[in-house]
mmCIF file of C-alpha atoms and ligand atoms in Angstrom:
data_model
loop_
_atom_site.group_PDB
_atom_site.id
_atom_site.type_symbol
_atom_site.label_atom_id
_atom_site.label_comp_id
_atom_site.label_asym_id
_atom_site.label_seq_id
_atom_site.Cartn_x
_atom_site.Cartn_y
_atom_site.Cartn_z
ATOM 1 C CA UNK R 1 0.000 0.000 0.000
ATOM 2 C CA UNK R 2 1.205 3.495 -0.834
ATOM 3 C CA UNK R 3 2.464 5.499 2.093
ATOM 4 C CA UNK R 4 -0.127 8.050 3.219
ATOM 5 C CA UNK R 5 0.809 11.705 3.625
ATOM 6 C CA UNK R 6 -1.641 13.906 5.563
ATOM 7 C CA UNK R 7 -2.143 17.329 4.024
ATOM 8 C CA UNK R 8 -3.532 20.341 5.840
ATOM 9 C CA UNK R 9 -4.858 23.124 3.624
ATOM 10 C CA UNK R 10 -4.030 26.548 5.090
ATOM 11 C CA UNK R 11 -4.937 28.785 2.141
ATOM 12 C CA UNK R 12 -8.083 30.255 3.632
ATOM 13 C CA UNK R 13 -6.063 31.312 6.705
ATOM 14 C CA UNK R 14 -2.397 31.837 5.786
ATOM 15 C CA UNK R 15 -3.375 32.711 2.221
ATOM 16 C CA UNK R 16 -6.366 34.966 2.640
ATOM 17 C CA UNK R 17 -4.919 36.831 5.662
ATOM 18 C CA UNK R 18 -2.488 38.743 3.424
ATOM 19 C CA UNK R 19 -5.066 39.688 0.748
ATOM 20 C CA UNK R 20 -5.698 43.447 0.963
ATOM 21 C CA UNK R 21 -9.246 43.419 -0.459
ATOM 22 C CA UNK R 22 -11.870 41.888 1.837
ATOM 23 C CA UNK R 23 -12.976 38.548 0.415
ATOM 24 C CA UNK R 24 -16.748 38.227 0.937
ATOM 25 C CA UNK R 25 -17.657 35.664 3.598
ATOM 26 C CA UNK R 26 -19.750 33.626 1.147
ATOM 27 C CA UNK R 27 -16.718 33.169 -1.103
ATOM 28 C CA UNK R 28 -14.498 32.098 1.811
ATOM 29 C CA UNK R 29 -17.145 29.516 2.724
ATOM 30 C CA UNK R 30 -17.354 28.333 -0.880
ATOM 31 C CA UNK R 31 -13.576 27.815 -1.009
ATOM 32 C CA UNK R 32 -13.499 25.865 2.280
ATOM 33 C CA UNK R 33 -16.379 23.655 1.102
ATOM 34 C CA UNK R 34 -14.772 22.990 -2.267
ATOM 35 C CA UNK R 35 -11.424 22.249 -0.640
ATOM 36 C CA UNK R 36 -12.881 19.713 1.760
ATOM 37 C CA UNK R 37 -14.822 18.116 -1.113
ATOM 38 C CA UNK R 38 -11.474 17.278 -2.786
ATOM 39 C CA UNK R 39 -10.744 14.899 0.099
ATOM 40 C CA UNK R 40 -8.202 17.075 1.920
ATOM 41 C CA UNK R 41 -8.295 15.608 5.429
ATOM 42 C CA UNK R 42 -7.509 18.824 7.327
ATOM 43 C CA UNK R 43 -8.335 22.480 6.745
ATOM 44 C CA UNK R 44 -7.060 25.429 8.769
ATOM 45 C CA UNK R 45 -10.170 27.448 8.062
ATOM 46 C CA UNK R 46 -9.411 30.863 9.569
ATOM 47 C CA UNK R 47 -7.851 32.543 12.592
ATOM 48 C CA UNK R 48 -9.306 33.967 15.791
ATOM 49 C CA UNK R 49 -6.986 36.931 16.207
ATOM 50 C CA UNK R 50 -7.620 40.620 16.815
ATOM 51 C CA UNK R 51 -9.772 41.916 13.936
ATOM 52 C CA UNK R 52 -7.593 45.041 13.779
ATOM 53 C CA UNK R 53 -4.451 42.897 13.356
ATOM 54 C CA UNK R 54 -5.935 40.875 10.486
ATOM 55 C CA UNK R 55 -9.113 42.609 9.234
ATOM 56 C CA UNK R 56 -9.494 40.081 6.405
ATOM 57 C CA UNK R 57 -10.368 37.317 8.892
ATOM 58 C CA UNK R 58 -12.763 39.343 11.039
ATOM 59 C CA UNK R 59 -15.568 37.040 9.855
ATOM 60 C CA UNK R 60 -14.016 33.932 11.485
ATOM 61 C CA UNK R 61 -17.131 33.077 13.542
ATOM 62 C CA UNK R 62 -19.452 33.323 10.574
ATOM 63 C CA UNK R 63 -17.190 31.256 8.331
ATOM 64 C CA UNK R 64 -16.932 28.492 10.951
ATOM 65 C CA UNK R 65 -20.694 28.551 11.530
ATOM 66 C CA UNK R 66 -21.664 28.278 7.869
ATOM 67 C CA UNK R 67 -19.179 25.851 6.293
ATOM 68 C CA UNK R 68 -20.374 22.340 5.468
ATOM 69 C CA UNK R 69 -18.699 19.927 7.882
ATOM 70 C CA UNK R 70 -17.655 16.973 5.741
ATOM 71 C CA UNK R 71 -17.530 13.879 7.973
ATOM 72 C CA UNK R 72 -13.942 12.910 8.712
ATOM 73 C CA UNK R 73 -12.450 16.296 7.800
ATOM 74 C CA UNK R 74 -10.696 18.140 10.619
ATOM 75 C CA UNK R 75 -11.571 21.844 10.671
ATOM 76 C CA UNK R 76 -8.948 23.797 12.626
ATOM 77 C CA UNK R 77 -8.276 27.463 13.281
ATOM 78 C CA UNK R 78 -5.265 29.488 14.354
ATOM 79 C CA UNK R 79 -5.225 31.313 17.703
ATOM 80 C CA UNK R 80 -2.574 33.426 19.459
ATOM 81 C CA UNK R 81 -4.015 33.469 22.989
ATOM 82 C CA UNK R 82 -6.738 32.235 25.362
ATOM 83 C CA UNK R 83 -9.246 34.785 24.059
ATOM 84 C CA UNK R 84 -8.752 33.380 20.559
ATOM 85 C CA UNK R 85 -9.011 29.816 21.908
ATOM 86 C CA UNK R 86 -12.341 30.549 23.606
ATOM 87 C CA UNK R 87 -13.710 32.143 20.436
ATOM 88 C CA UNK R 88 -12.514 29.163 18.367
ATOM 89 C CA UNK R 89 -14.068 26.618 20.737
ATOM 90 C CA UNK R 90 -17.368 28.523 20.817
ATOM 91 C CA UNK R 91 -17.270 28.504 17.018
ATOM 92 C CA UNK R 92 -16.936 24.709 17.047
ATOM 93 C CA UNK R 93 -13.415 24.037 15.747
ATOM 94 C CA UNK R 94 -12.215 20.417 15.789
ATOM 95 C CA UNK R 95 -8.673 21.435 16.603
ATOM 96 C CA UNK R 96 -6.733 24.497 17.720
ATOM 97 C CA UNK R 97 -3.526 25.556 16.006
ATOM 98 C CA UNK R 98 -1.570 28.040 18.081
ATOM 99 C CA UNK R 99 1.015 30.536 16.923
ATOM 100 C CA UNK R 100 4.181 31.893 18.453
ATOM 101 C CA UNK R 101 7.537 32.615 16.939
ATOM 102 C CA UNK R 102 10.919 31.098 17.765
ATOM 103 C CA UNK R 103 12.437 34.578 17.383
ATOM 104 C CA UNK R 104 11.826 37.402 19.835
ATOM 105 C CA UNK R 105 11.613 40.127 17.153
ATOM 106 C CA UNK R 106 9.118 38.307 14.951
ATOM 107 C CA UNK R 107 6.993 37.324 17.930
ATOM 108 C CA UNK R 108 6.788 40.960 19.052
ATOM 109 C CA UNK R 109 5.944 42.083 15.500
ATOM 110 C CA UNK R 110 3.340 39.366 15.038
ATOM 111 C CA UNK R 111 1.541 39.048 18.356
ATOM 112 C CA UNK R 112 2.866 41.967 20.428
ATOM 113 C CA UNK R 113 4.291 39.609 23.061
ATOM 114 C CA UNK R 114 7.732 38.385 24.051
ATOM 115 C CA UNK R 115 8.315 34.670 23.549
ATOM 116 C CA UNK R 116 7.977 34.178 27.319
ATOM 117 C CA UNK R 117 4.663 36.096 27.370
ATOM 118 C CA UNK R 118 3.367 34.070 24.436
ATOM 119 C CA UNK R 119 4.324 30.819 26.143
ATOM 120 C CA UNK R 120 2.427 31.907 29.249
ATOM 121 C CA UNK R 121 -0.627 32.648 27.048
ATOM 122 C CA UNK R 122 -0.299 29.276 25.331
ATOM 123 C CA UNK R 123 -0.360 27.631 28.753
ATOM 124 C CA UNK R 124 -3.763 29.282 29.214
ATOM 125 C CA UNK R 125 -4.812 28.169 25.729
ATOM 126 C CA UNK R 126 -3.872 24.596 26.659
ATOM 127 C CA UNK R 127 -5.980 24.842 29.807
ATOM 128 C CA UNK R 128 -9.017 26.113 27.881
ATOM 129 C CA UNK R 129 -8.569 23.496 25.140
ATOM 130 C CA UNK R 130 -8.128 20.577 27.567
ATOM 131 C CA UNK R 131 -11.285 21.589 29.434
ATOM 132 C CA UNK R 132 -13.182 21.574 26.140
ATOM 133 C CA UNK R 133 -11.508 18.363 24.926
ATOM 134 C CA UNK R 134 -10.126 20.050 21.811
ATOM 135 C CA UNK R 135 -6.709 18.822 20.541
ATOM 136 C CA UNK R 136 -3.830 21.226 20.089
ATOM 137 C CA UNK R 137 -1.117 21.775 17.541
ATOM 138 C CA UNK R 138 1.591 24.285 18.371
ATOM 139 C CA UNK R 139 2.848 26.182 15.361
ATOM 140 C CA UNK R 140 6.279 27.769 15.722
ATOM 141 C CA UNK R 141 6.906 30.577 13.239
ATOM 142 C CA UNK R 142 10.452 31.331 12.104
ATOM 143 C CA UNK R 143 11.615 27.870 13.228
ATOM 144 C CA UNK R 144 14.362 27.899 10.600
ATOM 145 C CA UNK R 145 15.249 31.590 10.502
ATOM 146 C CA UNK R 146 13.829 35.050 11.175
ATOM 147 C CA UNK R 147 13.653 37.960 8.734
ATOM 148 C CA UNK R 148 14.910 40.323 11.477
ATOM 149 C CA UNK R 149 17.428 38.143 13.340
ATOM 150 C CA UNK R 150 18.325 35.679 10.540
ATOM 151 C CA UNK R 151 19.751 32.838 12.700
ATOM 152 C CA UNK R 152 17.409 31.053 15.089
ATOM 153 C CA UNK R 153 19.406 28.763 17.413
ATOM 154 C CA UNK R 154 18.179 25.178 17.541
ATOM 155 C CA UNK R 155 18.410 25.320 21.341
ATOM 156 C CA UNK R 156 15.760 28.099 21.394
ATOM 157 C CA UNK R 157 13.487 26.013 19.208
ATOM 158 C CA UNK R 158 14.025 22.978 21.438
ATOM 159 C CA UNK R 159 13.185 24.981 24.574
ATOM 160 C CA UNK R 160 9.909 26.195 23.025
ATOM 161 C CA UNK R 161 8.931 22.698 21.897
ATOM 162 C CA UNK R 162 9.673 21.398 25.414
ATOM 163 C CA UNK R 163 7.324 23.965 26.964
ATOM 164 C CA UNK R 164 4.523 23.178 24.508
ATOM 165 C CA UNK R 165 4.945 19.450 25.157
ATOM 166 C CA UNK R 166 4.749 20.164 28.909
ATOM 167 C CA UNK R 167 1.481 22.017 28.298
ATOM 168 C CA UNK R 168 0.098 18.868 26.672
ATOM 169 C CA UNK R 169 0.334 19.801 22.987
ATOM 170 C CA UNK R 170 0.064 16.599 20.936
ATOM 171 C CA UNK R 171 1.410 18.064 17.704
ATOM 172 C CA UNK R 172 4.022 20.631 16.700
ATOM 173 C CA UNK R 173 4.172 22.546 13.434
ATOM 174 C CA UNK R 174 7.598 23.816 12.459
ATOM 175 C CA UNK R 175 7.010 26.849 10.257
ATOM 176 C CA UNK R 176 9.451 28.306 7.772
ATOM 177 C CA UNK R 177 7.606 31.622 7.712
ATOM 178 C CA UNK R 178 9.740 33.424 5.137
ATOM 179 C CA UNK R 179 11.226 30.514 3.196
ATOM 180 C CA UNK R 180 14.707 30.593 4.724
ATOM 181 C CA UNK R 181 15.141 26.862 5.394
ATOM 182 C CA UNK R 182 17.230 24.640 3.153
ATOM 183 C CA UNK R 183 17.025 20.844 2.923
ATOM 184 C CA UNK R 184 20.238 20.190 4.880
ATOM 185 C CA UNK R 185 18.969 22.390 7.702
ATOM 186 C CA UNK R 186 15.558 20.697 7.699
ATOM 187 C CA UNK R 187 17.272 17.309 8.057
ATOM 188 C CA UNK R 188 19.563 18.594 10.830
ATOM 189 C CA UNK R 189 16.625 20.121 12.715
ATOM 190 C CA UNK R 190 14.376 17.072 12.451
ATOM 191 C CA UNK R 191 17.162 14.628 13.330
ATOM 192 C CA UNK R 192 17.891 16.744 16.393
ATOM 193 C CA UNK R 193 14.315 17.318 17.618
ATOM 194 C CA UNK R 194 12.335 14.191 16.726
ATOM 195 C CA UNK R 195 14.204 11.712 18.967
ATOM 196 C CA UNK R 196 13.894 14.160 21.892
ATOM 197 C CA UNK R 197 10.078 14.293 21.578
ATOM 198 C CA UNK R 198 9.167 10.847 20.222
ATOM 199 C CA UNK R 199 5.405 11.043 20.884
ATOM 200 C CA UNK R 200 4.824 14.289 19.011
ATOM 201 C CA UNK R 201 3.175 14.444 15.599
ATOM 202 C CA UNK R 202 5.354 16.767 13.490
ATOM 203 C CA UNK R 203 4.051 18.998 10.746
ATOM 204 C CA UNK R 204 6.198 21.037 8.391
ATOM 205 C CA UNK R 205 4.742 24.381 7.327
ATOM 206 C CA UNK R 206 6.690 25.798 4.408
ATOM 207 C CA UNK R 207 6.732 28.953 2.339
ATOM 208 C CA UNK R 208 8.189 28.855 -1.143
ATOM 209 C CA UNK R 209 9.761 32.319 -0.946
ATOM 210 C CA UNK R 210 13.137 30.996 -2.097
ATOM 211 C CA UNK R 211 11.970 27.994 -4.132
ATOM 212 C CA UNK R 212 13.072 25.489 -1.473
ATOM 213 C CA UNK R 213 9.683 24.367 -0.138
ATOM 214 C CA UNK R 214 9.285 21.077 -2.033
ATOM 215 C CA UNK R 215 12.956 20.046 -1.570
ATOM 216 C CA UNK R 216 12.522 20.759 2.151
ATOM 217 C CA UNK R 217 9.338 18.677 2.308
ATOM 218 C CA UNK R 218 10.937 15.736 0.511
ATOM 219 C CA UNK R 219 13.804 15.706 2.994
ATOM 220 C CA UNK R 220 11.269 15.845 5.846
ATOM 221 C CA UNK R 221 9.466 12.835 4.323
ATOM 222 C CA UNK R 222 12.807 10.981 4.284
ATOM 223 C CA UNK R 223 13.194 11.885 7.979
ATOM 224 C CA UNK R 224 9.775 10.340 8.735
ATOM 225 C CA UNK R 225 7.500 13.408 8.752
ATOM 226 C CA UNK R 226 4.075 12.613 7.277
ATOM 227 C CA UNK R 227 2.093 15.838 7.877
ATOM 228 C CA UNK R 228 2.415 18.955 5.749
ATOM 229 C CA UNK R 229 0.678 22.326 5.428
ATOM 230 C CA UNK R 230 0.130 23.881 2.010
ATOM 231 C CA UNK R 231 -1.952 26.622 0.368
ATOM 232 C CA UNK R 232 -4.149 26.249 -2.656
ATOM 233 C CA UNK R 233 -2.489 27.884 -5.681
ATOM 234 C CA UNK R 234 0.477 28.908 -3.493
ATOM 235 C CA UNK R 235 -1.421 31.692 -1.706
ATOM 236 C CA UNK R 236 -0.030 32.992 1.529
ATOM 237 C CA UNK R 237 2.282 35.050 3.646
ATOM 238 C CA UNK R 238 2.537 36.575 7.088
ATOM 239 C CA UNK R 239 1.494 40.265 7.152
ATOM 240 C CA UNK R 240 4.014 40.844 9.967
ATOM 241 C CA UNK R 241 7.095 39.306 8.304
ATOM 242 C CA UNK R 242 8.777 41.444 5.635
ATOM 243 C CA UNK R 243 9.419 39.591 2.397
ATOM 244 C CA UNK R 244 6.881 36.878 3.168
ATOM 245 C CA UNK R 245 5.302 35.165 0.169
ATOM 246 C CA UNK R 246 3.112 32.161 -0.443
ATOM 247 C CA UNK R 247 3.095 28.726 1.096
ATOM 248 C CA UNK R 248 4.062 25.687 -0.879
ATOM 249 C CA UNK R 249 1.274 25.241 -3.420
ATOM 250 C CA UNK R 250 -1.089 22.424 -2.388
ATOM 251 C CA UNK R 251 -1.789 21.050 -5.844
ATOM 252 C CA UNK R 252 1.883 21.217 -6.883
ATOM 253 C CA UNK R 253 2.912 19.316 -3.745
ATOM 254 C CA UNK R 254 0.093 16.769 -4.079
ATOM 255 C CA UNK R 255 1.067 16.272 -7.728
ATOM 256 C CA UNK R 256 4.704 15.667 -6.734
ATOM 257 C CA UNK R 257 3.735 13.228 -3.962
ATOM 258 C CA UNK R 258 1.313 11.304 -6.204
ATOM 259 C CA UNK R 259 3.927 11.121 -9.000
ATOM 260 C CA UNK R 260 6.341 9.619 -6.463
ATOM 261 C CA UNK R 261 3.756 7.020 -5.426
ATOM 262 C CA UNK R 262 2.458 8.536 -2.178
ATOM 263 C CA UNK R 263 -1.235 8.618 -1.358
ATOM 264 C CA UNK R 264 -2.946 11.755 -0.004
ATOM 265 C CA UNK R 265 -6.589 10.768 -0.500
ATOM 266 C CA UNK R 266 -7.041 13.973 -2.517
ATOM 267 C CA UNK R 267 -8.647 14.320 -5.947
ATOM 268 C CA UNK R 268 -5.937 16.308 -7.737
ATOM 269 C CA UNK R 269 -8.107 17.365 -10.696
ATOM 270 C CA UNK R 270 -10.712 18.767 -8.310
ATOM 271 C CA UNK R 271 -7.948 20.570 -6.403
ATOM 272 C CA UNK R 272 -6.727 22.255 -9.590
ATOM 273 C CA UNK R 273 -10.290 23.407 -10.254
ATOM 274 C CA UNK R 274 -10.442 24.983 -6.779
ATOM 275 C CA UNK R 275 -7.146 26.734 -7.451
ATOM 276 C CA UNK R 276 -8.545 28.225 -10.675
ATOM 277 C CA UNK R 277 -11.621 29.383 -8.777
ATOM 278 C CA UNK R 278 -9.444 31.022 -6.092
ATOM 279 C CA UNK R 279 -7.537 32.874 -8.828
ATOM 280 C CA UNK R 280 -10.878 34.214 -10.072
ATOM 281 C CA UNK R 281 -11.896 35.245 -6.555
ATOM 282 C CA UNK R 282 -8.726 37.155 -5.755
ATOM 283 C CA UNK R 283 -8.405 38.474 -9.295
ATOM 284 C CA UNK R 284 -4.785 37.629 -10.010
ATOM 285 C CA UNK R 285 -2.598 34.792 -11.152
ATOM 286 C CA UNK R 286 -1.290 32.458 -8.463
ATOM 287 C CA UNK R 287 2.141 30.795 -8.511
ATOM 288 C CA UNK R 288 0.793 27.218 -8.791
ATOM 289 C CA UNK R 289 2.479 25.490 -11.725
ATOM 290 C CA UNK R 290 0.426 22.345 -12.258
ATOM 291 C CA UNK R 291 -2.690 24.347 -13.133
ATOM 292 C CA UNK R 292 -0.645 25.867 -15.981
ATOM 293 C CA UNK R 293 1.494 22.911 -17.058
ATOM 294 C CA UNK R 294 -0.949 20.037 -16.438
ATOM 295 C CA UNK R 295 0.161 16.829 -14.742
ATOM 296 C CA UNK R 296 3.435 15.077 -15.597
ATOM 297 C CA UNK R 297 1.606 12.533 -17.783
ATOM 298 C CA UNK R 298 -0.159 15.140 -19.920
ATOM 299 C CA UNK R 299 0.141 13.970 -23.512
ATOM 300 C CA UNK R 300 0.354 16.541 -26.316
ATOM 301 C CA UNK R 301 -0.726 15.879 -29.857
ATOM 302 C CA UNK R 302 2.168 14.853 -32.090
ATOM 303 C CA UNK R 303 2.848 17.417 -34.889
ATOM 304 C CA UNK R 304 1.600 16.334 -38.336
ATOM 305 C CA UNK R 305 5.122 16.033 -39.815
ATOM 306 C CA UNK R 306 6.277 13.851 -36.941
ATOM 307 C CA UNK R 307 3.129 11.739 -37.233
ATOM 308 C CA UNK R 308 3.953 11.080 -40.883
ATOM 309 C CA UNK R 309 7.534 10.107 -40.079
ATOM 310 C CA UNK R 310 6.299 7.784 -37.304
ATOM 311 C CA UNK R 311 3.793 6.189 -39.686
ATOM 312 C CA UNK R 312 6.550 5.669 -42.255
ATOM 313 C CA UNK R 313 8.775 4.050 -39.609
ATOM 314 C CA UNK R 314 5.972 1.709 -38.539
ATOM 315 C CA UNK R 315 5.172 0.519 -42.049
HETATM 316 N N1 LIG H 1 -9.491 37.972 19.298
HETATM 317 C C1 LIG H 1 -10.158 39.148 19.426
HETATM 318 N N2 LIG H 1 -9.799 40.109 20.264
HETATM 319 C C2 LIG H 1 -8.716 39.895 21.027
HETATM 320 C C3 LIG H 1 -7.978 38.718 20.941
HETATM 321 C C4 LIG H 1 -8.403 37.728 20.032
HETATM 322 N N3 LIG H 1 -7.740 36.581 19.881
HETATM 323 N N4 LIG H 1 -6.953 38.781 21.792
HETATM 324 C C5 LIG H 1 -7.049 39.954 22.429
HETATM 325 N N5 LIG H 1 -8.122 40.643 21.981
HETATM 326 C C6 LIG H 1 -8.600 41.949 22.424
HETATM 327 C C7 LIG H 1 -8.668 42.045 23.931
HETATM 328 O O1 LIG H 1 -9.896 41.563 24.402
HETATM 329 C C8 LIG H 1 -8.523 43.524 24.156
HETATM 330 O O2 LIG H 1 -9.757 44.147 23.868
HETATM 331 P P1 LIG H 1 -10.245 45.427 24.692
HETATM 332 O O3 LIG H 1 -9.224 46.499 24.381
HETATM 333 O O4 LIG H 1 -11.578 45.697 24.105
HETATM 334 O O5 LIG H 1 -10.238 44.983 26.103
HETATM 335 C C9 LIG H 1 -7.553 43.940 23.054
HETATM 336 O O6 LIG H 1 -7.632 42.912 22.055
HETATM 337 C C10 LIG H 1 -6.132 44.075 23.501
HETATM 338 O O7 LIG H 1 -5.712 42.873 24.136
HETATM 339 P P2 LIG H 1 -4.175 42.509 24.266
HETATM 340 O O8 LIG H 1 -4.057 41.168 24.917
HETATM 341 O O9 LIG H 1 -3.428 43.664 24.887
HETATM 342 O O10 LIG H 1 -3.790 42.326 22.753
HETATM 343 P P3 LIG H 1 -2.762 43.127 21.839
HETATM 344 O O11 LIG H 1 -3.347 44.413 21.401
HETATM 345 O O12 LIG H 1 -1.417 43.138 22.466
HETATM 346 O O13 LIG H 1 -2.738 42.153 20.561
HETATM 347 C C11 LIG H 1 -2.901 39.942 19.650
HETATM 348 C C12 LIG H 1 -2.266 40.826 20.699
HETATM 349 C C13 LIG H 1 -2.201 38.606 19.684
HETATM 350 C C14 LIG H 1 -4.359 39.781 19.956
HETATM 351 C C15 LIG H 1 -2.738 40.611 18.246
HETATM 352 O O14 LIG H 1 -1.405 41.018 18.065
HETATM 353 C C16 LIG H 1 -3.125 39.677 17.129
HETATM 354 O O15 LIG H 1 -4.286 39.326 16.980
HETATM 355 N N6 LIG H 1 -2.158 39.247 16.305
HETATM 356 C C17 LIG H 1 -2.444 38.317 15.250
HETATM 357 C C18 LIG H 1 -1.293 38.234 14.365
HETATM 358 C C19 LIG H 1 -1.572 37.319 13.221
HETATM 359 O O16 LIG H 1 -2.658 36.823 12.980
HETATM 360 N N7 LIG H 1 -0.521 37.099 12.448
HETATM 361 C C20 LIG H 1 -0.591 36.289 11.297
HETATM 362 C C21 LIG H 1 -0.675 34.846 11.600
HETATM 363 S S1 LIG H 1 0.896 34.118 11.838
HETATM 364 ZN ZN1 LIG H 2 2.735 30.531 7.103
#
């Protein structure tokens, strides 16, 4: 049986959050519904943050309330603090994804807290989530580098993971927020962290800012990681990280994994259709390549002259 890779679609959160024009709530709901209909097992639908920080996602409650809940699909949302966690739980999320940054400067820019203050808040989030019986995944932005500080020591990352594990987080998402990671570094980081926290489910959250997202993911697969975030069409970017651009493109990654013989449970043709629809909604071309090139086994018509030569050869 083909090895199964679990994809989490983050386009309607990480992608839409950076779009300057407000995307009508009905269209956000349409995209979530169409994404889950492709068989994507997990969707990070929206975020419960301060509406002034990310005005685009100020309709988080309404989106959560009105999406169709496909049985078996996990509908998650991102939260920075206990207030966000309470809002997310009231809105009926299946899972809470938290956010803090491994770098002090990016954490202050993103959530107006020091790393220590964020960790204290995430302790409260864990309390609220455990009471409600909602599972937790701790996302760590700038795990592989920070746009302000550049180097992020592995020891700092380890200390943050240790605190989240102490709080009872079952899953950790290592985020390469501005596409600074390279495959050798991803291998080094995973080989260092995974044995120290053997019971944790690891997710890699990549941005393709420097064209290293898929190479990084393939190395992570070799290291045993089976969970990946991606954005439809390659949407995405953190509004509080200079130079941030889109996530790895979901359909390009799914195409690569399927071509290599992995199973994702996703209907790739349907995914490409959603990507085209998202392009229409946001009114510009997205970086996704498969929707332009077609799949690897796309067969073009042979030119007439070549057809004649082939026919002559065959006779
Ligand atoms: N949702 C809605 N409102 C929130 C909130 C949340 N999750 N967290 C705090 N607030 C409200 C508080 O209730 C308070 O309201 P009041 O003034 O009416 O009492 C106000 O915001 C200030 O609270 P405070 O804790 O001081 O927050 P802050 O102003 O320092 O902002 C964050 C901190 C985390 C809420 C804000 O920086 C944020 O939402 N950042 C999100 C960043 C993001 O989404 N980045 C991209 C994803 S990686
Ligand atoms: Zn991201």
